[in-house]
Amino acid sequence: GAVVSQHPSWVICKSGTSVKIECRSLDFQATTMFWYRQFPKQSLMLMATSNEGSKATYEQGVEKDKFLINHASLTLSTLTVTSAHPEDSSFYICSARAIYGGGELFFGEGSRLTVL
Amino acid sequence: GENVEQHPSTLSVQEGDSAVIKCTYSDSASNYFPWYKQELGKRPQLIIDIRSNVGEKKDQRIAVTLNKTAKHFSLHITETQPEDSAVYFCAASMGSNTGKLIFGQGTTLQVKP
């Protein structure tokens, strides 16, 4: 199946710093990628839809100025957590859907962020 | 807003028994219903999915049923094995956008040898 890669897989940072997470579709092009957040023992919550060449659309309650999303190419979307705080510590997972195909989503490996 | 309810939250079965997980959704426009298996610290893995024009789909030991009228769908795992132990999530698309998914709360399945 298609491969979506995330980097880094885990990161520890200090409060107030910014962290960038990359999501790449390795063997297909994706005009749209999705960013989810998952707290321990909880479900995945959709944060935003990343659109290639245009602004991301955010779900209700998600601060767009805190979670900056850039989708500069058909294979790369980045999520930047700005001025991170301990409550931002979570598992961030991206997903992508190929331009062609039946609509199946492919998930990245996830990035575990710990803010001290 | 749209919502997906999943039950039970935990399920323990003996190896070889069947396991059933049920979900209900609120958005009548949802037309794509995938099921994911997630092991601790790993990405969700699609195990089966169903679209709204189909009532049932089966893949070896796994089957999914969909009742659009009642807005509920279920995952059935037969002849369970210890390696089936994981957290299972159902999801429903936000309207017809199959990329935007609302996930259920998850079911922790434990298969005892």
Coordinates of C-alpha atoms in Angstrom, one line a residue:
Chain A
G1 CA 0.0 0.0 0.0
A2 CA 0.9 3.7 -0.2
V3 CA 3.3 5.0 2.4
V4 CA 3.1 8.2 4.4
S5 CA 6.1 9.1 6.5
Q6 CA 6.3 11.5 9.4
H7 CA 9.3 13.1 11.0
P8 CA 10.3 13.3 13.7
S9 CA 8.7 10.2 15.4
W10 CA 9.2 11.8 18.8
V11 CA 10.4 15.1 20.0
I12 CA 10.9 16.7 23.4
C13 CA 11.0 20.5 23.7
K14 CA 10.9 23.2 26.3
S15 CA 7.9 25.4 26.9
G16 CA 7.7 28.4 24.6
T17 CA 9.6 26.8 21.7
S18 CA 8.2 25.8 18.4
V19 CA 8.3 22.4 16.9
K20 CA 7.8 21.4 13.2
I21 CA 6.5 18.0 12.2
E22 CA 6.7 16.9 8.6
C23 CA 4.3 14.6 6.8
R24 CA 5.4 13.1 3.4
S25 CA 3.6 10.9 1.0
L26 CA 6.4 8.8 -0.4
D27 CA 4.9 7.1 -3.4
F28 CA 1.9 9.1 -4.3
Q29 CA 0.7 12.7 -4.7
A30 CA -1.8 14.1 -2.2
T31 CA -3.6 17.4 -2.8
T32 CA -5.1 17.0 0.7
M33 CA -3.6 15.9 3.9
F34 CA -5.2 15.7 7.4
W35 CA -3.7 16.3 10.8
Y36 CA -5.0 14.5 13.8
R37 CA -4.2 14.7 17.5
Q38 CA -4.4 11.8 19.9
F39 CA -4.1 12.1 23.6
P40 CA -3.2 9.0 25.7
K41 CA -5.9 6.4 25.7
Q42 CA -8.2 8.6 23.7
S43 CA -9.4 8.8 20.1
L44 CA -8.1 10.7 17.2
M45 CA -9.4 14.2 16.8
L46 CA -9.2 15.9 13.4
M47 CA -7.4 19.2 13.8
A48 CA -7.2 20.6 10.3
T49 CA -7.2 19.8 6.6
S50 CA -4.1 20.8 4.7
N51 CA -4.6 21.9 1.1
E52 CA -1.8 22.0 -1.3
G53 CA -1.3 25.6 -2.5
S54 CA -3.9 27.1 -0.3
K55 CA -4.7 27.8 3.3
A56 CA -5.5 25.0 5.7
T57 CA -9.0 24.7 7.1
Y58 CA -9.2 24.2 10.8
E59 CA -11.8 22.3 12.8
Q60 CA -13.7 24.2 15.5
G61 CA -11.7 24.9 18.6
V62 CA -8.3 24.5 16.9
E63 CA -6.2 27.6 17.0
K64 CA -4.8 28.3 13.6
D65 CA -2.2 30.7 14.9
K66 CA -0.9 28.0 17.2
F67 CA -0.9 25.1 14.8
L68 CA 0.6 26.4 11.6
I69 CA 0.1 24.2 8.6
N70 CA 1.9 24.5 5.3
H71 CA 1.3 22.3 2.3
A72 CA 4.0 23.5 -0.1
S73 CA 4.0 20.5 -2.5
L74 CA 1.9 17.5 -3.5
T75 CA 4.0 15.3 -1.2
L76 CA 4.7 17.4 1.9
S77 CA 2.7 19.0 4.6
T78 CA 4.1 20.5 7.8
L79 CA 2.6 21.2 11.2
T80 CA 4.3 23.7 13.4
V81 CA 3.3 23.9 17.0
T82 CA 4.2 27.4 18.0
S83 CA 5.0 28.5 21.6
A84 CA 4.4 24.9 22.8
H85 CA 3.1 24.3 26.3
P86 CA 2.8 21.1 28.3
E87 CA -0.8 20.8 27.4
D88 CA 0.2 20.5 23.7
S89 CA 2.0 17.2 24.5
S90 CA 0.3 14.6 22.4
F91 CA 0.6 12.2 19.5
Y92 CA 0.2 14.0 16.2
I93 CA -0.7 11.9 13.2
C94 CA -1.1 12.9 9.6
S95 CA -3.0 11.2 6.9
A96 CA -3.1 11.5 3.2
R97 CA -5.3 10.4 0.4
A98 CA -4.0 9.9 -3.1
I99 CA -5.2 12.0 -6.0
Y100 CA -6.5 8.9 -7.6
G101 CA -7.9 5.8 -5.9
G102 CA -10.9 4.9 -3.9
G103 CA -10.5 7.3 -1.0
E104 CA -8.6 5.2 1.5
L105 CA -6.6 7.2 3.9
F106 CA -3.0 6.3 4.6
F107 CA -1.7 7.4 8.0
G108 CA 1.8 8.4 9.0
E109 CA 3.6 6.8 11.8
G110 CA 2.8 9.6 14.2
S111 CA 4.9 12.1 16.1
R112 CA 5.0 12.1 19.9
L113 CA 5.5 15.5 21.2
T114 CA 6.4 16.1 24.8
V115 CA 6.7 19.6 26.1
L116 CA 8.5 20.1 29.3
Chain B
G1 CA -21.9 18.7 15.3
E2 CA -21.1 15.3 13.9
N3 CA -20.6 12.5 16.4
V4 CA -19.6 8.9 16.4
E5 CA -20.4 6.7 19.4
Q6 CA -18.6 3.4 19.9
H7 CA -19.3 0.6 22.3
P8 CA -18.0 -1.2 24.2
S9 CA -15.0 0.7 25.4
T10 CA -13.3 -2.6 26.5
L11 CA -14.0 -6.1 25.3
S12 CA -12.4 -9.3 26.6
V13 CA -13.0 -12.6 24.8
Q14 CA -11.5 -16.1 24.8
E15 CA -9.4 -17.1 21.9
G16 CA -11.6 -18.6 19.2
D17 CA -14.7 -16.6 20.2
S18 CA -16.2 -13.8 18.2
A19 CA -16.0 -10.1 19.0
V20 CA -18.5 -7.5 18.0
I21 CA -18.0 -3.7 18.2
K22 CA -20.8 -1.3 17.4
C23 CA -20.8 2.3 16.3
T24 CA -23.5 4.9 15.6
Y25 CA -23.1 8.1 13.7
S26 CA -25.1 11.3 13.5
D27 CA -24.3 12.7 10.1
S28 CA -26.8 11.3 7.6
A29 CA -24.6 12.5 4.8
S30 CA -21.7 10.2 5.9
N31 CA -20.9 7.7 3.2
Y32 CA -17.6 6.1 4.2
F33 CA -17.1 4.0 7.3
P34 CA -13.6 2.6 7.9
W35 CA -12.4 0.5 10.8
Y36 CA -8.9 0.9 12.2
K37 CA -6.7 -1.3 14.4
Q38 CA -4.1 0.6 16.5
E39 CA -1.4 -1.0 18.5
L40 CA 0.2 1.0 21.3
G41 CA 2.3 3.9 20.0
K42 CA 1.7 3.0 16.4
R43 CA -0.3 4.4 13.5
P44 CA -3.9 3.3 12.9
Q45 CA -4.1 0.5 10.3
L46 CA -7.1 0.1 8.1
I47 CA -8.6 -3.3 8.5
I48 CA -11.8 -3.0 6.6
D49 CA -14.1 -0.3 5.3
I50 CA -17.6 0.0 3.9
R51 CA -19.4 2.5 1.8
S52 CA -23.0 3.6 2.1
N53 CA -24.1 1.7 -1.0
V54 CA -23.2 -1.6 0.6
G55 CA -24.8 -3.3 3.5
E56 CA -22.2 -5.8 4.4
K57 CA -18.5 -6.6 3.6
K58 CA -16.4 -9.5 4.6
D59 CA -12.6 -10.1 4.5
Q60 CA -11.6 -13.5 5.9
R61 CA -12.3 -13.3 9.7
I62 CA -13.5 -9.7 9.6
A63 CA -16.8 -8.4 8.5
V64 CA -18.6 -5.1 8.7
T65 CA -22.3 -4.4 8.5
L66 CA -24.0 -1.1 7.9
N67 CA -27.5 0.0 8.6
K68 CA -27.9 3.4 7.0
T69 CA -31.5 3.9 8.2
A70 CA -30.5 3.4 11.8
K71 CA -27.1 5.0 11.2
H72 CA -25.1 2.3 12.8
F73 CA -22.4 0.0 11.7
S74 CA -20.6 -2.9 13.4
L75 CA -17.4 -4.8 13.2
H76 CA -17.4 -8.6 13.6
I77 CA -14.2 -10.6 14.2
T78 CA -14.6 -14.3 14.2
E79 CA -12.2 -17.0 15.5
T80 CA -10.3 -14.3 17.5
Q81 CA -6.6 -14.8 18.1
P82 CA -4.3 -13.2 20.7
E83 CA -2.7 -11.0 18.0
D84 CA -6.1 -9.4 17.4
S85 CA -5.6 -7.7 20.8
A86 CA -5.4 -4.0 20.1
V87 CA -7.5 -0.8 20.2
Y88 CA -10.1 -0.7 17.4
F89 CA -11.6 2.6 16.1
C90 CA -14.6 3.1 13.9
A91 CA -14.9 6.2 11.9
A92 CA -17.4 8.0 9.7
S93 CA -16.7 10.5 7.0
M94 CA -17.8 14.1 7.4
G95 CA -20.4 14.1 4.7
S96 CA -19.1 12.7 1.5
N97 CA -15.6 13.8 2.2
T98 CA -13.9 10.5 2.7
G99 CA -10.7 12.1 3.9
K100 CA -12.2 13.9 6.9
L101 CA -13.1 11.3 9.4
I102 CA -14.8 11.5 12.8
F103 CA -13.5 8.7 15.0
G104 CA -15.3 6.7 17.7
Q105 CA -13.9 6.6 21.2
G106 CA -12.1 3.3 20.6
T107 CA -12.5 -0.3 21.9
T108 CA -9.7 -2.1 23.7
L109 CA -10.0 -5.7 22.6
Q110 CA -8.2 -8.3 24.7
V111 CA -8.1 -11.9 23.4
K112 CA -7.2 -14.3 26.1
P113 CA -5.2 -17.4 25.0

